[in-house]
mmCIF file of C-alpha atoms in Angstrom:
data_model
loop_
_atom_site.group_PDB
_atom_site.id
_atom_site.type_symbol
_atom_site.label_atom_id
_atom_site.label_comp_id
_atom_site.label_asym_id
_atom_site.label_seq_id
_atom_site.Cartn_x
_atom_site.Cartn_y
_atom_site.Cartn_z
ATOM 1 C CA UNK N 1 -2.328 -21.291 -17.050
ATOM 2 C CA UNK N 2 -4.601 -18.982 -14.814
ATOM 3 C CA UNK N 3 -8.018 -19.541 -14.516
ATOM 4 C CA UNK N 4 -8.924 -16.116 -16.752
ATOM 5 C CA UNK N 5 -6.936 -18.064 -19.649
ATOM 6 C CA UNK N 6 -8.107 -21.435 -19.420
ATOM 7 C CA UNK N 7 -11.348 -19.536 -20.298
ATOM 8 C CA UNK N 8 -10.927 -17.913 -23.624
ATOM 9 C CA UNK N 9 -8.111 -21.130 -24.195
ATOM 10 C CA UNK N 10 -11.156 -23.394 -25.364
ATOM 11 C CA UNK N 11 -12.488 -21.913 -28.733
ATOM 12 C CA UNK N 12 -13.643 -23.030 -32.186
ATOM 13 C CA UNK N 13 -11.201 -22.101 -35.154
ATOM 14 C CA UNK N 14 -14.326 -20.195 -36.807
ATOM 15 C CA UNK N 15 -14.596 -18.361 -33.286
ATOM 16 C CA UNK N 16 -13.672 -15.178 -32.032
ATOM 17 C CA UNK N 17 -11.643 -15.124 -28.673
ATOM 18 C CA UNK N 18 -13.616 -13.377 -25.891
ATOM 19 C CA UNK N 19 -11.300 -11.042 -24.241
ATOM 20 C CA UNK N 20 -10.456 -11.995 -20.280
ATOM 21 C CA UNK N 21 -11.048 -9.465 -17.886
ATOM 22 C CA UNK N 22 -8.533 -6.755 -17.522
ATOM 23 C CA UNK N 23 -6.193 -6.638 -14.805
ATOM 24 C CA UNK N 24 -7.915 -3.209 -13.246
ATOM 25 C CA UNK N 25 -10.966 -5.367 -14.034
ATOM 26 C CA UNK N 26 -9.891 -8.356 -12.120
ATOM 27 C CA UNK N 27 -8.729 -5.993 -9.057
ATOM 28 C CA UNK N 28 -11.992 -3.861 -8.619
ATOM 29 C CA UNK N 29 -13.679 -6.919 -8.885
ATOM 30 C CA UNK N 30 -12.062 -8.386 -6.123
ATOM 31 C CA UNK N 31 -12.297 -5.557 -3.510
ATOM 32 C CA UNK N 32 -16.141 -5.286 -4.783
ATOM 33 C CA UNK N 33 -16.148 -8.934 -3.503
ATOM 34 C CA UNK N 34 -14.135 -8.145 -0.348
ATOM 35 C CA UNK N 35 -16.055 -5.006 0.351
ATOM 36 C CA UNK N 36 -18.944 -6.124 2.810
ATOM 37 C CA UNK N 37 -16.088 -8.072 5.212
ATOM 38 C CA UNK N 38 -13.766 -5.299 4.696
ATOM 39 C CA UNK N 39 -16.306 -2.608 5.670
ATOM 40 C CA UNK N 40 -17.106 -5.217 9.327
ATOM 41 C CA UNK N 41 -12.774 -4.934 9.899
ATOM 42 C CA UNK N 42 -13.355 -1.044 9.952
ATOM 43 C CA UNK N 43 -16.364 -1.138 12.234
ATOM 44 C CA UNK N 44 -14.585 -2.827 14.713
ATOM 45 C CA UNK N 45 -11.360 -0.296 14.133
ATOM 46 C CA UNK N 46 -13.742 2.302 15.204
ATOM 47 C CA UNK N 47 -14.961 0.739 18.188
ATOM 48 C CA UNK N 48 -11.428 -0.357 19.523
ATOM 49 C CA UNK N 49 -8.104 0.509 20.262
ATOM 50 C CA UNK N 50 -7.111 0.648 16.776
ATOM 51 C CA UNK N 51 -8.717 3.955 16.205
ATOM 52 C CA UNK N 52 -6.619 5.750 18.958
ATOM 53 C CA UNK N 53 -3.665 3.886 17.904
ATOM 54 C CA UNK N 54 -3.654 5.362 14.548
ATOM 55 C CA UNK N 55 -4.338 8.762 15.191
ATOM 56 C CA UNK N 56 -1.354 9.088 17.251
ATOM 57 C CA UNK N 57 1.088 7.625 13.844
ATOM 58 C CA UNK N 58 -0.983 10.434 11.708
ATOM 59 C CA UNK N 59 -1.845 13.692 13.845
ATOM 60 C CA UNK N 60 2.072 14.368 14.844
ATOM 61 C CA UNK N 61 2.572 14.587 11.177
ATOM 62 C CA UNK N 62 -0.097 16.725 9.676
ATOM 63 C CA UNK N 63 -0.063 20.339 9.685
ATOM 64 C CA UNK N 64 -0.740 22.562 12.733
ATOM 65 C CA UNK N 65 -3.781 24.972 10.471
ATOM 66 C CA UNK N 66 -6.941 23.910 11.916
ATOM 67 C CA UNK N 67 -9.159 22.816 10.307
ATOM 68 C CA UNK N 68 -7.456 20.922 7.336
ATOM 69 C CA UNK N 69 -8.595 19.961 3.632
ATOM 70 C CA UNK N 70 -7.378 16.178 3.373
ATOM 71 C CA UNK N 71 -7.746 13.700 0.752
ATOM 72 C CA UNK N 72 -8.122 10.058 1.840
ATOM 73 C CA UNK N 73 -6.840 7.891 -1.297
ATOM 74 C CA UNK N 74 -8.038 4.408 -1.618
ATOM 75 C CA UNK N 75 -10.381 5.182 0.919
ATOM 76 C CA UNK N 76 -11.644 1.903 0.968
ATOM 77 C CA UNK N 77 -14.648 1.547 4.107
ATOM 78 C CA UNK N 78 -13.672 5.097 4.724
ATOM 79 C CA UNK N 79 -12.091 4.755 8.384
ATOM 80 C CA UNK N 80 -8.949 7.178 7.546
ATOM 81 C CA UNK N 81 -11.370 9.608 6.754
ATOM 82 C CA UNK N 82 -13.750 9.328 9.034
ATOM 83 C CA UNK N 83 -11.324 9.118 12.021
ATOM 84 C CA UNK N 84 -9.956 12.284 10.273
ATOM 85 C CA UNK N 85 -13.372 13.947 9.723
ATOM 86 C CA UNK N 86 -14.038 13.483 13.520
ATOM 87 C CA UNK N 87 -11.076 15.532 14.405
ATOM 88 C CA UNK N 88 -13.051 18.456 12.759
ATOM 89 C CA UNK N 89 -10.639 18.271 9.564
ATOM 90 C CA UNK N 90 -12.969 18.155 6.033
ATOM 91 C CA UNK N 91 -12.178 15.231 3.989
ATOM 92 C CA UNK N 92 -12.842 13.654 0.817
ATOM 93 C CA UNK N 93 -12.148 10.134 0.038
ATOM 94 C CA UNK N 94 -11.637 8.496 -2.963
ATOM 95 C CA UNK N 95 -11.899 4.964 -4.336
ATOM 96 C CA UNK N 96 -12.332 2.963 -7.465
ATOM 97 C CA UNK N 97 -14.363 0.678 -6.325
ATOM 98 C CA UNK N 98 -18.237 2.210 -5.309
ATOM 99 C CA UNK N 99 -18.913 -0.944 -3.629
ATOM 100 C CA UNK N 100 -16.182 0.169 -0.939
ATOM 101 C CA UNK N 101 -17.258 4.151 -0.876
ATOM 102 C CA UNK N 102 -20.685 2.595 0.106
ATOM 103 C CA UNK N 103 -19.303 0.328 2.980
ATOM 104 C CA UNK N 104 -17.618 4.040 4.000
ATOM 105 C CA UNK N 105 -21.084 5.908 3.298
ATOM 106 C CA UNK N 106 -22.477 3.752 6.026
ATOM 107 C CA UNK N 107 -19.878 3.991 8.360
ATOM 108 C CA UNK N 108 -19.513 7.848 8.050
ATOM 109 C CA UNK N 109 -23.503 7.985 9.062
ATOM 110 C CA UNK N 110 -23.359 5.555 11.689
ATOM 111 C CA UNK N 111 -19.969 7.868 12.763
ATOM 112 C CA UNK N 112 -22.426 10.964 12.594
ATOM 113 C CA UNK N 113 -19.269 12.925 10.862
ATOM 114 C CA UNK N 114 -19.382 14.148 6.917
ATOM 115 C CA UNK N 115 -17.242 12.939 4.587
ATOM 116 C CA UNK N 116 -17.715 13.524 1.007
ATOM 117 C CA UNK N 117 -16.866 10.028 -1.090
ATOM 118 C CA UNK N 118 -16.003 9.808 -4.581
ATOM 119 C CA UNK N 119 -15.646 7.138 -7.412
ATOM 120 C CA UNK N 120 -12.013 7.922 -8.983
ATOM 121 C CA UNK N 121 -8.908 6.794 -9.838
ATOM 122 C CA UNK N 122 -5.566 7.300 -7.777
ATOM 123 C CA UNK N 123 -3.305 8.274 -10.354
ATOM 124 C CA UNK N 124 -5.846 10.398 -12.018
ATOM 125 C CA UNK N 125 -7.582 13.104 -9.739
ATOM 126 C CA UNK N 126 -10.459 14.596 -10.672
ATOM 127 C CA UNK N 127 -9.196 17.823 -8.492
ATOM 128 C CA UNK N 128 -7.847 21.536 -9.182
ATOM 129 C CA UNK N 129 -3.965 21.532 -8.170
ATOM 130 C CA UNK N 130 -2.843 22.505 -4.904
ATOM 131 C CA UNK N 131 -5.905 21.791 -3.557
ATOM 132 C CA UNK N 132 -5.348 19.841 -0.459
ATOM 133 C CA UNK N 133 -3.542 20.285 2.732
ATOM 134 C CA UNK N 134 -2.491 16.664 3.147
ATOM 135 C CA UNK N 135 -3.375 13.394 1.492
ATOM 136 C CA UNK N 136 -3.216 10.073 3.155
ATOM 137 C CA UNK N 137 -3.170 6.484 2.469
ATOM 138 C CA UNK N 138 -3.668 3.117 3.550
ATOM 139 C CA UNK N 139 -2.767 -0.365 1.964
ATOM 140 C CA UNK N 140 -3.356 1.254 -1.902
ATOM 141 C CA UNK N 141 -0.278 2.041 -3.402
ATOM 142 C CA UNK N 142 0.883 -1.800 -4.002
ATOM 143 C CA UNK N 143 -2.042 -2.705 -6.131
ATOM 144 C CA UNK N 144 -1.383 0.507 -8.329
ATOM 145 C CA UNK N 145 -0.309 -0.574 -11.841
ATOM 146 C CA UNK N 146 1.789 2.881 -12.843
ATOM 147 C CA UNK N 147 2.365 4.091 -8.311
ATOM 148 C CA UNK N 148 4.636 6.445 -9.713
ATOM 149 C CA UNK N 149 2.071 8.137 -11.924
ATOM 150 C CA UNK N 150 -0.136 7.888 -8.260
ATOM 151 C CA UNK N 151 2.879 9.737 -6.855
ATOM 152 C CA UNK N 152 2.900 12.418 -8.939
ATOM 153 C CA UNK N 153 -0.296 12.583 -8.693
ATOM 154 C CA UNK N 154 -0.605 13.317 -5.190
ATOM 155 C CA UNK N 155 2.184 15.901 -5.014
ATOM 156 C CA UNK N 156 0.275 17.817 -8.071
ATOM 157 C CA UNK N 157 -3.216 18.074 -5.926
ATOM 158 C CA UNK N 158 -1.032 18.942 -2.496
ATOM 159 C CA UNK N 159 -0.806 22.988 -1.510
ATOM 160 C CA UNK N 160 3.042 23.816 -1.144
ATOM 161 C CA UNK N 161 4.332 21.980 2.325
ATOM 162 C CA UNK N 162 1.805 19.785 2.447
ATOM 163 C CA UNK N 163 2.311 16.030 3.554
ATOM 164 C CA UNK N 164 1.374 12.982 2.205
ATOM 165 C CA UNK N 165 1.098 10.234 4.532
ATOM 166 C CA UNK N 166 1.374 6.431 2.791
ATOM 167 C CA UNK N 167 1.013 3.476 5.236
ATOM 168 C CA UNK N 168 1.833 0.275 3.434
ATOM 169 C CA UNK N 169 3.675 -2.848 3.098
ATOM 170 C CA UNK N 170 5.781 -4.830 0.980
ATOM 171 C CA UNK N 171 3.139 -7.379 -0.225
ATOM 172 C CA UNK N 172 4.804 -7.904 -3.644
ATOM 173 C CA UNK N 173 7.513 -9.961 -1.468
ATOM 174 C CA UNK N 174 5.388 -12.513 0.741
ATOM 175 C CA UNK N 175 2.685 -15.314 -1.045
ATOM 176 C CA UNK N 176 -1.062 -14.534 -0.095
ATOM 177 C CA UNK N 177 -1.729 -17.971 -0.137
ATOM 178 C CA UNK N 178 1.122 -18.755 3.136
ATOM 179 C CA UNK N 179 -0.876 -16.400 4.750
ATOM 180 C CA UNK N 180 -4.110 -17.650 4.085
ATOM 181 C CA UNK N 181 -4.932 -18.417 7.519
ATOM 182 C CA UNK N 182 -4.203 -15.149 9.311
ATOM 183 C CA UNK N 183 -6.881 -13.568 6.931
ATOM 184 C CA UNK N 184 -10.409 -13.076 8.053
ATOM 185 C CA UNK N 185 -12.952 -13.378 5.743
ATOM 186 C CA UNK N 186 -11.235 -14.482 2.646
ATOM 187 C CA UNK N 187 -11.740 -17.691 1.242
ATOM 188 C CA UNK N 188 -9.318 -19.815 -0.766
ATOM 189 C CA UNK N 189 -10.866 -18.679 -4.380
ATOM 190 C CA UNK N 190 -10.389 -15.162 -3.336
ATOM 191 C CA UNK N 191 -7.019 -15.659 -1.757
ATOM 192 C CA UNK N 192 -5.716 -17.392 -4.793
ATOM 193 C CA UNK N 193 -7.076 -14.173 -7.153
ATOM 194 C CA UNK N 194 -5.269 -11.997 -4.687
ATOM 195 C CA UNK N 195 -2.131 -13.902 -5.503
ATOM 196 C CA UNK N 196 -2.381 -13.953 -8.818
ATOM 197 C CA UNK N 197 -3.210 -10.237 -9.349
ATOM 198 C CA UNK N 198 -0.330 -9.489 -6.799
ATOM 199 C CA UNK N 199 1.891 -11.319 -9.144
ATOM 200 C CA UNK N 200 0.862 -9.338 -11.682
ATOM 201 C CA UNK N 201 1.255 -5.663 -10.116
ATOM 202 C CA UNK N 202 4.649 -4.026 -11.199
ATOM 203 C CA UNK N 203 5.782 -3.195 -7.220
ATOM 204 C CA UNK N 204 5.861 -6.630 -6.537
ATOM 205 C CA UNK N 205 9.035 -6.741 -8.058
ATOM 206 C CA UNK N 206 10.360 -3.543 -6.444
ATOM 207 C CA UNK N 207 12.623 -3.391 -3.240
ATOM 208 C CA UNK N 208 10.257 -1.666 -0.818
ATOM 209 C CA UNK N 209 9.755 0.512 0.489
ATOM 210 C CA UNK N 210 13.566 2.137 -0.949
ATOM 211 C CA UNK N 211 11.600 1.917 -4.623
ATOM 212 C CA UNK N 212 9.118 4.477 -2.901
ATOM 213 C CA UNK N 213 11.489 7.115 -0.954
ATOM 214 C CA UNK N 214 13.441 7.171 -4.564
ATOM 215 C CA UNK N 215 10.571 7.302 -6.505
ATOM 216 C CA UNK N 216 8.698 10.180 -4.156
ATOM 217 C CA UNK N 217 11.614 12.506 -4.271
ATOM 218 C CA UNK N 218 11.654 11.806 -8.207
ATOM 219 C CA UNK N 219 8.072 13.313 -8.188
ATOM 220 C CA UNK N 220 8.991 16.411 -6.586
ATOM 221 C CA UNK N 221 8.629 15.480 -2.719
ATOM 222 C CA UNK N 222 11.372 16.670 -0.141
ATOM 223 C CA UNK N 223 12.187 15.341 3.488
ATOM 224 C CA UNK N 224 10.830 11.696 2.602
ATOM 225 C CA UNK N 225 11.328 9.811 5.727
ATOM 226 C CA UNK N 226 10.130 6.429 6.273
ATOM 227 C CA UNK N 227 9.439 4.332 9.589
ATOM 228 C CA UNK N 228 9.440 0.620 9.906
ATOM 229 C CA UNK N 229 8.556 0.274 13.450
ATOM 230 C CA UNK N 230 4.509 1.138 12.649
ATOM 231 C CA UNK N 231 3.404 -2.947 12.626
ATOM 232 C CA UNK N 232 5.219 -3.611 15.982
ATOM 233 C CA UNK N 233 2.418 -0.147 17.299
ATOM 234 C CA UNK N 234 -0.689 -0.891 15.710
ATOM 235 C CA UNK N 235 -0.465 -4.672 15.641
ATOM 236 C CA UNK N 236 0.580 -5.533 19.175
ATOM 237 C CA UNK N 237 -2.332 -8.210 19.206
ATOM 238 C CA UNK N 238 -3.917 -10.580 16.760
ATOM 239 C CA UNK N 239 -7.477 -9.848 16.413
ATOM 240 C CA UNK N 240 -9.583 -9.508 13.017
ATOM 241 C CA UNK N 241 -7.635 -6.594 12.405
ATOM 242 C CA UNK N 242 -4.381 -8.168 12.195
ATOM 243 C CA UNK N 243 -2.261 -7.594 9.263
ATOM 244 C CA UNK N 244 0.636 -10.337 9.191
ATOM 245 C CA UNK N 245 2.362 -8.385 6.614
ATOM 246 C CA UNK N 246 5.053 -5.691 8.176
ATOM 247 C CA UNK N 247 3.394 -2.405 7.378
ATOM 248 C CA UNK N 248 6.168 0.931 6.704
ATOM 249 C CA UNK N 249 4.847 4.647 7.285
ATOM 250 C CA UNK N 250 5.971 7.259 4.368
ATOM 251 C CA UNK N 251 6.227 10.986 5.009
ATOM 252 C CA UNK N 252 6.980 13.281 2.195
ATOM 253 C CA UNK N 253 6.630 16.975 2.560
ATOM 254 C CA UNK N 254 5.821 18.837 -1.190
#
């Protein structure tokens, strides 16, 4: 038994049960928590190599219409779009969790670039159709509960040939807690939630990232190519920016 049961386990028979916290709940709780640290990890990828190392995976891809309209999802601390909004390109980003959009607030000021942030859900755009030239993501779509509702989301609010750009990995098949010690800034209570809500999400028991090249061309994307090699680039060295998991790069054109 989780921790969330064991606390509406112990009541009277005369009692109501008090509802646990939902499993969107339990996740924006968790990147609330994880949002300070998170927005330091970002910093740094501004200030280091990082930053130039990830604009040369993205810019080959996106359109060659100067400037662009691009929609960061699961912004998070906001560096996708503000390395994006430096390169002249106008950006929104979008996040659940306002904790996160006000780690990217900071960062966009302290970047001296404008990026407009907004409170909303991934698989639920609060946008006209056809409305952006490429949307790009980082790390989101494996804590979505419905990613193929997210998908279809994305290729509604995309004009006609533009890209989406997903960089993620296969979380659902590795346990948080082995890796507990190539993580920076997470303690063990907050490692242990991560495992248990990554238990919980419905792509941890998908065969990525095949579920997502399937899946995008399902929701109406064409030339869905997909590069394994992006980990071995960006994480050459282990620093606080290390990811341990092996991240894939998805390119769909709509």
């Amino acid at each position: 038994m989780n921790r969330y049961a064991a606390d509406t386990a112990c009541v009277t028979s005369d009692a109501l049960p008090v509802p646990g916290p939902t499993l969107t709940g339990r996740i924006e709780n968790y990147w609330s928590r994880r949002a300070e640290s998170y927005g330091e990890i970002r910093r740094h990828e501004l200030a280091c190599e990082k930053k130039s190392l990830w604009l040369a995976e993205i810019m080959p891809h996106l359109p060659e219409a100067r400037p662009l309209r691009i929609l960061d999802v699961g912004t998070g601390a906001g560096f996708f779009a503000i390395l994006l909004a430096e390169q002249g390109h106008c950006v929104c980003g979008v996040d659940m969790t306002q904790a996160m959009l006000d780690e990217g607030a900071a960062l966009a000021r302290q970047a001296g670039c404008d990026v407009a942030f907004q409170r909303m859900d991934a698989c639920c755009l609060e946008f006209e159709s056809a409305s952006f030239d490429a949307v790009i993501s980082r790390n989101l779509t494996w804590t979505l509960q419905d990613a193929a509702a997210a998908y279809r989301e994305w290729n509604r609010v995309l004009r006609p040939g533009g890209v989406l750009l997903n960089f993620d990995a296969d979380y659902g098949s590795v346990s948080f807690l082995d890796l507990a010690d190539q993580h920076v800034g997470i303690n063990d209570d907050m490692m242990r939630e991560c495992e248990n809500i990554r238990r919980q999400l419905p792509l941890s028991s998908e065969s990525r990232p095949v579920w997502d090249v399937q899946t995008l061309r399902n929701s109406g994307f064409s030339d869905c190519w997909c590069d394994h090699g992006l980990s071995a680039r960006i994480y050459a060295h282990r620093d606080e920016t290390y990811n341990p998991v092996p991240m894939f790069a998805l390119r769909a054109i709509k």
